[in-house]
Coordinates of C-alpha atoms in Angstrom, one line a residue:
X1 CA 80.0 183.2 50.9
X2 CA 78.1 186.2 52.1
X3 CA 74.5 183.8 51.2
X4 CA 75.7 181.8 54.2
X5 CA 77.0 184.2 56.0
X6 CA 73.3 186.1 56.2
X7 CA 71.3 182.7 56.6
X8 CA 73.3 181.8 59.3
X9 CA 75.0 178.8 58.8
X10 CA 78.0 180.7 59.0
X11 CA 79.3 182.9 61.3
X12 CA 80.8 186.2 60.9
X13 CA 84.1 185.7 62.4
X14 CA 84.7 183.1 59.5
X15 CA 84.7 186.0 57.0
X16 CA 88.6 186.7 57.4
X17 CA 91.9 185.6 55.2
X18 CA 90.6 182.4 55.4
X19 CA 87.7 183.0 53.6
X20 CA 90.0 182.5 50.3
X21 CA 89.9 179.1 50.5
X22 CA 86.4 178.7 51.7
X23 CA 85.5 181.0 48.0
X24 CA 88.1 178.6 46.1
X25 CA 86.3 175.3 47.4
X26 CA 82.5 177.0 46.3
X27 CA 83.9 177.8 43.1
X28 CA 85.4 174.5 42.6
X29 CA 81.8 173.3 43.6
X30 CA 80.1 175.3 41.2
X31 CA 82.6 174.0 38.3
X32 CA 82.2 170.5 38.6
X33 CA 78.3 170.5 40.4
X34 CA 76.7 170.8 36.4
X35 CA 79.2 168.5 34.2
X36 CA 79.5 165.9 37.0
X37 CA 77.8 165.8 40.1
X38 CA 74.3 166.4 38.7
X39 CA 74.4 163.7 35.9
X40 CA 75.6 161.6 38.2
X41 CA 73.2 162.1 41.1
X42 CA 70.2 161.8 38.2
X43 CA 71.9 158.3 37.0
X44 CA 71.9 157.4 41.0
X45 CA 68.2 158.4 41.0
X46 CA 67.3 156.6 38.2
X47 CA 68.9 153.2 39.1
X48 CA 67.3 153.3 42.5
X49 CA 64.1 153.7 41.2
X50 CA 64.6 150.7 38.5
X51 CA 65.8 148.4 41.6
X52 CA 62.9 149.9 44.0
X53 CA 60.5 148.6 41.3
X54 CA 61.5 145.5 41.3
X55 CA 61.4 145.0 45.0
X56 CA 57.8 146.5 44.5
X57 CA 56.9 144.2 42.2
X58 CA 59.1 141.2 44.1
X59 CA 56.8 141.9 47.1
X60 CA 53.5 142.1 45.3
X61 CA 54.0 139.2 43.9
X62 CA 54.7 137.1 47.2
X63 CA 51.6 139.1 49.1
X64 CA 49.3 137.8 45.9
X65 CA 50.9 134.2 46.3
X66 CA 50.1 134.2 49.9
X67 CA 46.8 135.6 49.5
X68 CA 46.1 132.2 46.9
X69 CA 47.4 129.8 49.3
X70 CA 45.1 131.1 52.0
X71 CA 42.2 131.2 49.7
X72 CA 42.4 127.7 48.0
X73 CA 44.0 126.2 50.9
X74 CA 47.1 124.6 49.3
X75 CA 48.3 122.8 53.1
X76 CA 51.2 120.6 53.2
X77 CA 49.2 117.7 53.6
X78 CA 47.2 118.1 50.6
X79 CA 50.3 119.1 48.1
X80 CA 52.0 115.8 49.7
X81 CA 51.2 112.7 51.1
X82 CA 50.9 112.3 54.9
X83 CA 50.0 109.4 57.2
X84 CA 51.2 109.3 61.0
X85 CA 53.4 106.5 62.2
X86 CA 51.3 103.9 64.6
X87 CA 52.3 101.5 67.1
X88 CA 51.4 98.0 65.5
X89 CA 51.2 94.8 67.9
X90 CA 52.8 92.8 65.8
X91 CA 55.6 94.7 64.2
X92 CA 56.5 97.1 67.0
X93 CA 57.9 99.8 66.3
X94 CA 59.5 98.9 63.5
X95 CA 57.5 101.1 60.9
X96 CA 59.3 104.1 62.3
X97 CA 62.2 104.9 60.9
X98 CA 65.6 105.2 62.1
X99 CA 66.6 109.2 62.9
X100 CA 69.2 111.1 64.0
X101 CA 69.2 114.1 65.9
X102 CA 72.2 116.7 65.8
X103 CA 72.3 119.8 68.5
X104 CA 75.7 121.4 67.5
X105 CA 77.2 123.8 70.3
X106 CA 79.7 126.2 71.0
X107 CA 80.4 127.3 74.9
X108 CA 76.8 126.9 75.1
X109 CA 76.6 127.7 78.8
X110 CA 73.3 129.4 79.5
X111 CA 71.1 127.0 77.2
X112 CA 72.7 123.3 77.0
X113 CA 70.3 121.9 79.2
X114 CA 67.3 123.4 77.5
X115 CA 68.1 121.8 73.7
X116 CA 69.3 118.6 75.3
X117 CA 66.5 118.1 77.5
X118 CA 63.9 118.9 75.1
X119 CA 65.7 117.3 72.0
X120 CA 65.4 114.1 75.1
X121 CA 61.9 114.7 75.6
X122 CA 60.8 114.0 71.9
X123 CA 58.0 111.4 71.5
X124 CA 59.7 108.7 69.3
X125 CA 60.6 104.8 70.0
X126 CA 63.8 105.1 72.0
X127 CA 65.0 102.2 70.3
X128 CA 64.9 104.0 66.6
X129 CA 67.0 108.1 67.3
X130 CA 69.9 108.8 68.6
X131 CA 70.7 112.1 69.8
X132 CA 73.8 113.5 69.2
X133 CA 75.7 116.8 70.6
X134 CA 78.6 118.0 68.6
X135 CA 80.0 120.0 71.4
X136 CA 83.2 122.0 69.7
X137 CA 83.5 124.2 73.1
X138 CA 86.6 125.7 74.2
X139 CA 86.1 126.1 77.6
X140 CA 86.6 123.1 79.8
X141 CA 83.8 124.1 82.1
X142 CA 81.2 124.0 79.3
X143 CA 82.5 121.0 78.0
X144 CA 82.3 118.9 81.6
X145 CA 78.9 120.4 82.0
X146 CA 77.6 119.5 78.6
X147 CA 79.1 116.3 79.1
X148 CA 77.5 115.7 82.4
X149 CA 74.0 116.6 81.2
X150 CA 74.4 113.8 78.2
X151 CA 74.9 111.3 80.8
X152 CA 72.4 112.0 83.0
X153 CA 69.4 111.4 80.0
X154 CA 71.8 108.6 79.2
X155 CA 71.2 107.0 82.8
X156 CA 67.4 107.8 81.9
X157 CA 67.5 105.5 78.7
X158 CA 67.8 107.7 76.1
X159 CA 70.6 106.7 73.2
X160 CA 72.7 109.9 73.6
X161 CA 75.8 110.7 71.9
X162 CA 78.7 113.1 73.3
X163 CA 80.8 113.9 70.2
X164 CA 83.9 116.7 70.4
X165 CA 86.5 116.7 67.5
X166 CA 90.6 117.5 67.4
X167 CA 89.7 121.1 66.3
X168 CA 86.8 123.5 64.9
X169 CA 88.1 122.7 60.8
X170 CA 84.4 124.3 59.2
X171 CA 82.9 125.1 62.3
X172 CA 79.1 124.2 62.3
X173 CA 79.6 122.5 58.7
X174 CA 82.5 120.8 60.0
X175 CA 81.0 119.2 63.3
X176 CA 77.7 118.4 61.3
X177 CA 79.9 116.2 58.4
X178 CA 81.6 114.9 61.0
X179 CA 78.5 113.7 63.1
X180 CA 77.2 111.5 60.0
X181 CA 80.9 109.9 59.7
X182 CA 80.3 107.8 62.9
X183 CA 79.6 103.8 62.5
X184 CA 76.2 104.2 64.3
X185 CA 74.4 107.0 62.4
X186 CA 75.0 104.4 59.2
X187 CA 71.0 103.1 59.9
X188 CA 69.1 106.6 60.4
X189 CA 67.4 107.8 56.9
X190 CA 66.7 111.1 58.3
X191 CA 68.7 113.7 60.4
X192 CA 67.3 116.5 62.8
X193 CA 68.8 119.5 63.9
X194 CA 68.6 121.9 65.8
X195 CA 70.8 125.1 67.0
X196 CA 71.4 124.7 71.0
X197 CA 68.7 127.7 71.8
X198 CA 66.3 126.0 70.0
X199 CA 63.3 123.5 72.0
X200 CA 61.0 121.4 69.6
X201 CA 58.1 120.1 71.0
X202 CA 57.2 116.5 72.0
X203 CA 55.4 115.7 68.4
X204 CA 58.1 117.4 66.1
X205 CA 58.9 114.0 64.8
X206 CA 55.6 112.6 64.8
X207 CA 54.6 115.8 62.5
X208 CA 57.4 116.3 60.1
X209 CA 58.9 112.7 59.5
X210 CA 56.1 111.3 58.2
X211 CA 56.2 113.6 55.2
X212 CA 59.9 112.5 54.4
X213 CA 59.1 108.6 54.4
X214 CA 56.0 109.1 51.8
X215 CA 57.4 111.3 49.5
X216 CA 60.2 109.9 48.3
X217 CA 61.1 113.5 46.5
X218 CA 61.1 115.1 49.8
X219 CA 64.6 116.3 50.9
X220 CA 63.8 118.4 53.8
X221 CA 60.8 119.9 55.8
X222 CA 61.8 123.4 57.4
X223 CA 59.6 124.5 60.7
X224 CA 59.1 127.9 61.6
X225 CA 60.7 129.9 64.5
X226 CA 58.6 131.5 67.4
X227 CA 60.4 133.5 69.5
X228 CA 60.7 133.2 73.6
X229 CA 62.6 136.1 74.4
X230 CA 60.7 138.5 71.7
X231 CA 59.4 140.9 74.1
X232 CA 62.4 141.2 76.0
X233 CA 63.3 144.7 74.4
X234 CA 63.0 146.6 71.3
X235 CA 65.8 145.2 69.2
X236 CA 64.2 141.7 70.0
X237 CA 60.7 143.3 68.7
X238 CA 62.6 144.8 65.5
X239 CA 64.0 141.4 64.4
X240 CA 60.5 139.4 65.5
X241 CA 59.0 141.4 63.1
X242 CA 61.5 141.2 60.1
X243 CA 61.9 137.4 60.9
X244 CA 58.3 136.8 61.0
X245 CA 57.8 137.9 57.4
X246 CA 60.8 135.5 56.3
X247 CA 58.6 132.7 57.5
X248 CA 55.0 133.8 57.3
X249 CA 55.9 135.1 53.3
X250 CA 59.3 134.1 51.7
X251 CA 59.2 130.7 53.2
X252 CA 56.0 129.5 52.3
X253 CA 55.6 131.0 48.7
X254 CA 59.5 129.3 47.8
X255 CA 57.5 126.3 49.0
X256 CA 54.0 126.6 47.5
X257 CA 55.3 127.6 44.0
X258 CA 58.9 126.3 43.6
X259 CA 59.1 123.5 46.6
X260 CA 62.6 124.8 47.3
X261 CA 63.8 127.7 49.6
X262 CA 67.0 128.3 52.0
X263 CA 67.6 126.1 54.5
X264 CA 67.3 128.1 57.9
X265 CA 70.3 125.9 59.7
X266 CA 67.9 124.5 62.3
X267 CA 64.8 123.3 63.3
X268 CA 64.6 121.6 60.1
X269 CA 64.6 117.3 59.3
X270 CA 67.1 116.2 56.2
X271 CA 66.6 113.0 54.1
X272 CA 70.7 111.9 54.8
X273 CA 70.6 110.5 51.4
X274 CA 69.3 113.8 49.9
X275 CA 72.7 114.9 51.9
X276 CA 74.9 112.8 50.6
X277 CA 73.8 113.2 46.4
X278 CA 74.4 116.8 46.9
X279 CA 78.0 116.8 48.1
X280 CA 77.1 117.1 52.1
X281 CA 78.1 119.5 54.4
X282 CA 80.5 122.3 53.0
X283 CA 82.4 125.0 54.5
X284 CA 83.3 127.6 51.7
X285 CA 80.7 129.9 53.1
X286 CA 79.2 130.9 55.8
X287 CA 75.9 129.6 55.3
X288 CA 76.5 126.1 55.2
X289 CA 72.6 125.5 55.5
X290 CA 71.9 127.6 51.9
X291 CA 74.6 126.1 50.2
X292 CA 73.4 122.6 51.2
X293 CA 69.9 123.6 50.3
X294 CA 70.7 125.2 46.8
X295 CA 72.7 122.1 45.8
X296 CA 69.9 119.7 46.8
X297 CA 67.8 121.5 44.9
X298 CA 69.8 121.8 42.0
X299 CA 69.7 118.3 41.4
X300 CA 65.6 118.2 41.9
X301 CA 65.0 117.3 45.3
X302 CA 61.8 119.3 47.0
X303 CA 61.5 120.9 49.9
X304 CA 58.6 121.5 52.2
X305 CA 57.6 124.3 54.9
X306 CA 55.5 123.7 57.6
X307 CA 54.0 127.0 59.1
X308 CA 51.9 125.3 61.6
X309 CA 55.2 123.1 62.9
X310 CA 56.7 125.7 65.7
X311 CA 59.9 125.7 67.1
X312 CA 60.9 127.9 70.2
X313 CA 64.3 129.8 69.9
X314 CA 66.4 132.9 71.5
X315 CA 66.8 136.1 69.3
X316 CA 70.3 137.8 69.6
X317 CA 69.2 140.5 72.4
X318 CA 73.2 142.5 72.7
X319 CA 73.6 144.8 70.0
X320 CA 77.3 143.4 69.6
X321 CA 75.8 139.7 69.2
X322 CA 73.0 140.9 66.4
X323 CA 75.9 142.6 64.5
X324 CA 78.1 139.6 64.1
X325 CA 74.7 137.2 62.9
X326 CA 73.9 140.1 60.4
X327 CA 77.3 140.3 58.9
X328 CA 77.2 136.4 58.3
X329 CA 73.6 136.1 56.7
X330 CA 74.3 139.2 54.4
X331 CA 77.9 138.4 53.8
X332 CA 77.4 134.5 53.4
X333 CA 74.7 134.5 50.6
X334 CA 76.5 136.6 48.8
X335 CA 79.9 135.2 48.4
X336 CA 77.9 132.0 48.0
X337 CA 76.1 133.2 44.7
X338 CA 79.8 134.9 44.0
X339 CA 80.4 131.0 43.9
X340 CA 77.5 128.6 42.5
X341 CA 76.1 131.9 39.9
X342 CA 77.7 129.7 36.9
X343 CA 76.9 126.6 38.2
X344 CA 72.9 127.1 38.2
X345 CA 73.4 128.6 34.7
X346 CA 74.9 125.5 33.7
X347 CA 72.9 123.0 35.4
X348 CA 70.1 120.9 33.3
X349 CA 68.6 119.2 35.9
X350 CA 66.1 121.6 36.9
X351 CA 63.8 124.0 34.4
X352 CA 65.2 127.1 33.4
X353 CA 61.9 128.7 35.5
X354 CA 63.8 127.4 38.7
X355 CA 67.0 128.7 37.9
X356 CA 65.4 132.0 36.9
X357 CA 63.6 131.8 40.2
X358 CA 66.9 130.9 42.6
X359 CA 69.2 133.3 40.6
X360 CA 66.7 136.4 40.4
X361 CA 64.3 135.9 43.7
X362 CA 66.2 134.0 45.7
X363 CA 69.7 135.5 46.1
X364 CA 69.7 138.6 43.4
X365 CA 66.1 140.6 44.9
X366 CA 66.5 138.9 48.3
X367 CA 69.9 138.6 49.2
X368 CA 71.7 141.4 47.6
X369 CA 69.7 144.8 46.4
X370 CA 67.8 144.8 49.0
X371 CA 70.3 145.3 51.5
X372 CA 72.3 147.9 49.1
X373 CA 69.0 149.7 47.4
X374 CA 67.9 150.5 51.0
X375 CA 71.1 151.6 52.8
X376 CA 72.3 153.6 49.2
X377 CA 68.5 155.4 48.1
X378 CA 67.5 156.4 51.9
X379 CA 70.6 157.0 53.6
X380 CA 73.1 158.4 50.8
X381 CA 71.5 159.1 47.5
X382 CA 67.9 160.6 48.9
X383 CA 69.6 163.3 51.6
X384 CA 72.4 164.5 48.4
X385 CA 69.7 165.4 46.5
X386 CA 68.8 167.6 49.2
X387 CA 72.1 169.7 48.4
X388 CA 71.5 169.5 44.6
X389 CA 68.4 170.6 43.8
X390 CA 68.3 170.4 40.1
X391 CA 67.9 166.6 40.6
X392 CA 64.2 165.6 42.0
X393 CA 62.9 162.2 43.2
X394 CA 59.1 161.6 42.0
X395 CA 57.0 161.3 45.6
X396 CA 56.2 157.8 43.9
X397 CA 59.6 156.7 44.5
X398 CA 60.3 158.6 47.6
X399 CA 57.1 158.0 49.6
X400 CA 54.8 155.6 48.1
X401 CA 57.1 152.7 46.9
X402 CA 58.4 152.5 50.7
X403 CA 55.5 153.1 52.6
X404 CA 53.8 149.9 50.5
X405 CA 56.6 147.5 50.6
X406 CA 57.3 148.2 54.6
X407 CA 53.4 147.4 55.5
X408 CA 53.8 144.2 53.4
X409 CA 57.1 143.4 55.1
X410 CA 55.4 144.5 58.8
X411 CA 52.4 142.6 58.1
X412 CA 53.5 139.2 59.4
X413 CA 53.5 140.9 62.9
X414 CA 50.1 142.3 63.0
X415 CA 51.0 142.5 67.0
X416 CA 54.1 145.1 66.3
X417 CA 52.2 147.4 63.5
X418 CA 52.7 150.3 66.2
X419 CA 56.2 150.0 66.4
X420 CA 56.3 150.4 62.3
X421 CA 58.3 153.5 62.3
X422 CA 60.8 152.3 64.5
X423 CA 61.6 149.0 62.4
X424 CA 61.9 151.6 59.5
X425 CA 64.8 153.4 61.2
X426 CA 66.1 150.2 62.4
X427 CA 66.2 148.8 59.0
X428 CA 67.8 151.2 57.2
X429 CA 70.6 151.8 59.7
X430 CA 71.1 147.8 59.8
X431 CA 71.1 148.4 56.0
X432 CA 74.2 149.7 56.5
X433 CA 75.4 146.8 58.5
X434 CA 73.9 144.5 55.6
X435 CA 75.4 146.5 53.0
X436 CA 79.1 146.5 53.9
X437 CA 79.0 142.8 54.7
X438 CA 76.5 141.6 51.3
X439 CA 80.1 144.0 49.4
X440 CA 82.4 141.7 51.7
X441 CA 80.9 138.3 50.4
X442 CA 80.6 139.2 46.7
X443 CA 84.4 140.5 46.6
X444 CA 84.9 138.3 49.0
X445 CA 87.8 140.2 50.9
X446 CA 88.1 141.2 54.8
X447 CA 85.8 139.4 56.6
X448 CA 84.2 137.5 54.4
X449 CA 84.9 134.1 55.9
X450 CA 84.5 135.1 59.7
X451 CA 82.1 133.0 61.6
X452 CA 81.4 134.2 64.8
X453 CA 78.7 131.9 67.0
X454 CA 75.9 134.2 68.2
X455 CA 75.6 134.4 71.5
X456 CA 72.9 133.2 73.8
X457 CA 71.8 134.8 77.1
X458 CA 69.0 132.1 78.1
X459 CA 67.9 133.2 81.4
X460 CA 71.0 135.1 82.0
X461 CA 69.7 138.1 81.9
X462 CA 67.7 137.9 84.9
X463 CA 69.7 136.3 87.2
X464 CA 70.7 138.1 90.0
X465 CA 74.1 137.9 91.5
X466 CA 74.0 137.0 95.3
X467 CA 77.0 139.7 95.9
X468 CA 77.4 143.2 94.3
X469 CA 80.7 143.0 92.2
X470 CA 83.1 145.8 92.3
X471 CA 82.1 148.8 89.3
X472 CA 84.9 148.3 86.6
X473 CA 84.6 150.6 83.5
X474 CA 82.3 149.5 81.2
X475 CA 82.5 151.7 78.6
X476 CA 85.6 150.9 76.0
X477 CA 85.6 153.0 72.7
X478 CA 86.2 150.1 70.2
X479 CA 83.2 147.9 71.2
X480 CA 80.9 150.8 72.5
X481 CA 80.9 153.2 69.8
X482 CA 80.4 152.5 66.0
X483 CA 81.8 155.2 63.7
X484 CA 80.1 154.0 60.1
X485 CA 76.7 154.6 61.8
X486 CA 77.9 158.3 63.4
X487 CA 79.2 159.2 60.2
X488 CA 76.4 158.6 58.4
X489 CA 73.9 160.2 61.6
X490 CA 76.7 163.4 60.9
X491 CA 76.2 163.5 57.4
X492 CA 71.8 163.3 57.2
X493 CA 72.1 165.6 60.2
X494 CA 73.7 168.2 57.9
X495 CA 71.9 167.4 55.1
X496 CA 69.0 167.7 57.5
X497 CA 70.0 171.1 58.0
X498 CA 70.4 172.4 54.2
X499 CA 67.3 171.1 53.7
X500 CA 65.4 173.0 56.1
X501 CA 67.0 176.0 55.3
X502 CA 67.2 175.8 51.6
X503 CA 65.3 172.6 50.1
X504 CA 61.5 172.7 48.8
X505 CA 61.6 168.7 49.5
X506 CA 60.8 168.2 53.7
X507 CA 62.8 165.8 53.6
X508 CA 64.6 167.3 56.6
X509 CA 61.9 165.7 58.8
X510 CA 62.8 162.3 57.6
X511 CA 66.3 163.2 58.1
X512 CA 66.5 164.1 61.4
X513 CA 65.0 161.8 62.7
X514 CA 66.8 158.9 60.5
X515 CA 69.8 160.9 61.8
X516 CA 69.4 160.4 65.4
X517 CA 68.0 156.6 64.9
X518 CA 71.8 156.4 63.2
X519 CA 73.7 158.4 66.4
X520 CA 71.5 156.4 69.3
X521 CA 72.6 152.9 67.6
X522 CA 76.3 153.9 66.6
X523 CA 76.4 154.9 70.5
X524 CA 75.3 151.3 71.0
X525 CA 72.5 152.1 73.2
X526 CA 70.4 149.7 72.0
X527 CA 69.6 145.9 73.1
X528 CA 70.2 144.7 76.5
X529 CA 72.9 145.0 78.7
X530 CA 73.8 141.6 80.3
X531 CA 74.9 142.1 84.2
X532 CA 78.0 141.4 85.3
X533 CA 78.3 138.2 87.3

């Protein structure tokens, strides 16, 4: 006791009859710190550096596919056929196919109009899509407005389609099964859809159909995402630039080298008989668009990515809003491999390469350790070695490892390469986040079947109410404040401490300032606050 007693960590007035205790719990310390904790720590250590090699290797690998693509210019239209749809005198337009187009929505108030009306706007023989809007709202308001806004492109000639159900049985699943149930959807081959934040352009069809009516194999083409609302604030920035490697890098290698990758939900074109072969739309998860996407490909359908082919879309910009999206893409992929791992072992309809492939890249690297390795080695496991320092972590492991595999990850936003140690920070505290909910869906317990819509803001933001409302409290404990994230900013904070007053390592410097990343978003002072109306 007196060691901490002179370097200060402990004052003197604690030197007293309870000092006792404080002597019984270092004892106890030093008896179990060499037969257990240090063994333990060193297994720790060793495991994360196994699991950090394989995400090395995992993102070499992609950065080297990428790097060929570019080079020997494997496009989309020279790995598959493509020949644009023309009007023909004589046969009309009765070479184009017949499509559907499904915007699902939930209380969609501040961007109904903006999906519908560009969804409307899409340049494709009236005569041959139907739009359809699965509106599942509860609010009576939404649902007269949405309903209102169908009808007046409906007086405009376009075949539009207001569907609501009895209830919300599967959510977004559940209205999308239910929208290809309908008599007149029996003559479209191919199926659109879009989220309701999300505005294809004019030629989406034109550019993406023509790939599913030559290549008979074809079960879906997937456009990218580009971001409106990116610049808005940092937390918008953060998830540009973690989204933007998802597209420029996963995306395009699953569909260069393997043809098959997750469905992203939206923005995306479906051959409905692809649909229908692999079991259509289920709700045992919540990513009904993986699931869909894993069985087609389980039973050799291809799919194919189109970088070029943008789609504009919102990014969650509340804190509260990005939490609950997080929880359901770490959560849902796991339960889901919890629930189809035996069925790709057992399937013989694809090569064991693929299977390898979805089992290993796909959900094991992707979906699973890298969400725990990153929360578990830089938040927990690298700061306790600070307070044992019999166990050491080789600077390849704790520096170089990381800093490689974060400029891969941050080089899809050349743009946001300034803002790289901030997305580090963010990251590992939304590890956190990503950890607890990927523990959810392979247990499956709690929350693991909780699907909350994410919220949209459209232009909500900067509206400006015509009267000043009364101030009402706006802070309220529950929502505001995050305790996982403070008790984790408490504990590097102290580690942060030892360190600097004991440890050999530095890593106090990293600790600190991981700590107070950890404090600023369990305070929830990050995003943007929405004005009250």
């Amino acid at each position: 006791m007196e060691q901490f007693v002179r370097s200060g960590l402990m004052p003197d007035s604690f030197m007293g009859p309870g000092d006792d205790i404080k002597a019984q719990v270092l004892l106890i310390w030093d008896l179990i710190k060499a037969p257990l904790v240090i063994p333990v720590l060193r297994i720790a250590v060793v495991v994360c550096l196994m699991v950090s090699l394989m995400l090395f290797v995992e993102r070499v690998y992609m950065s080297i596919v990428i790097v060929l693509v570019k080079l020997f210019g494997r496009k989309p239209d020279k790995r598959f056929k493509f020949e644009p749809f023309r009007d023909d005198v004589e046969s009309g337009n009765s070479d184009y196919p017949h499509v559907l187009i499904q915007i699902p929505m939930f209380n969609e108030r501040e961007v109904y109009k903006m999906s519908i009306g560009a969804a409307s706007k899409l340049s494709w023989p009236t005569d041959r899509f139907v739009i359809q809007v699965l509106d599942d709202s509860t609010d009576p308001t939404v649902k007269q407005m949405v309903q209102m806004e169908c009808q007046k492109w409906a007086n405009k000639g376009i075949n539009i389609r207001y569907q609501v159900r009895e209830n919300r049985k599967g959510y977004k699943s559940g209205a999308l099964k239910d929208g290809l149930t309908h008599q007149y959807v029996k003559d479209c081959e191919y199926v659109a859809i879009f989220d309701a934040d999300f505005r294809p352009d004019p030629d989406f069809l034109l550019r993406s159909i023509p790939y599913l009516a030559h290549n008979p194999e074809l079960a879906l083409v997937q456009a990218r995402w580009i971001f409106v609302n990116a610049d808005e604030c940092l937390l918008t920035r953060m998830q540009e630039m973690s989204l933007d490697y998802h597209f420029t890098v996963e995306q395009e290698v699953g569909s260069s080298t393997h043809a098959f990758f997750g469905f992203n939900g939206t923005a995306g074109v479906w051959r409905i008989a692809a649909i229908n072969e692999a079991g259509g739309w289920k709700d045992r998860t919540t990513v009904e668009d993986m699931d869909l996407a894993v069985r087609a490909g389980l039973r050799g359908w291809k799919f194919l990515y189109l970088g070029d082919l943008q789609v504009k879309s919102e990014l969650p910009s509340t804190f509260q809003a990005f939490r609950f999206q997080q929880h359901r893409w770490s959560c849902g992929p796991a339960n889901l491999f919890r629930k189809m791992f035996w069925e790709i072992i057992r399937n013989k309809t694809v090569s064991w390469y693929k299977k390898a492939y979805v089992i290993y890249n796909f959900f094991l690297i992707r979906k699973i350790i890298a969400h725990i390795i990153t929360f578990s080695f830089y938040c927990l496991i690298l700061p306790a070695t600070c307070w044992v320092p019999e166990v050491e972590v080789p600077k390849w492991g704790a520096v170089y490892i990381p800093v490689i595999i974060t400029v891969l990850n941050a080089a899809g936003t050349p743009r946001s390469m300034h803002l790289l140690m901030f997305w580090i920070l963010f990251e590992n505290v939304m590890a956190l986040h990503r950890t607890k909910a990927t523990l959810i869906g392979l247990l499956e317990t709690g929350r693991a079947n909780e699907w909350v819509v994410t919220e949209k803001l459209g232009d909500a933001t900067t509206k400006k109410s015509p009267k000043k409302a009364p101030k009402k409290p706006q802070f309220r404990l529950g929502q505001r404040l995050h305790m996982l994230e403070l008790a984790v900013s408490a504990y590097l904070f102290v580690s942060a401490c030892y360190d600097y007053s004991y440890g050999k390592t530095r890593y106090f410097i990293y600790l600190y300032i991981q700590s107070m990343a950890f404090l600023i978003m369990g305070c929830g002072y990050v995003g943007t606050i929405v004005p009250n109306s």
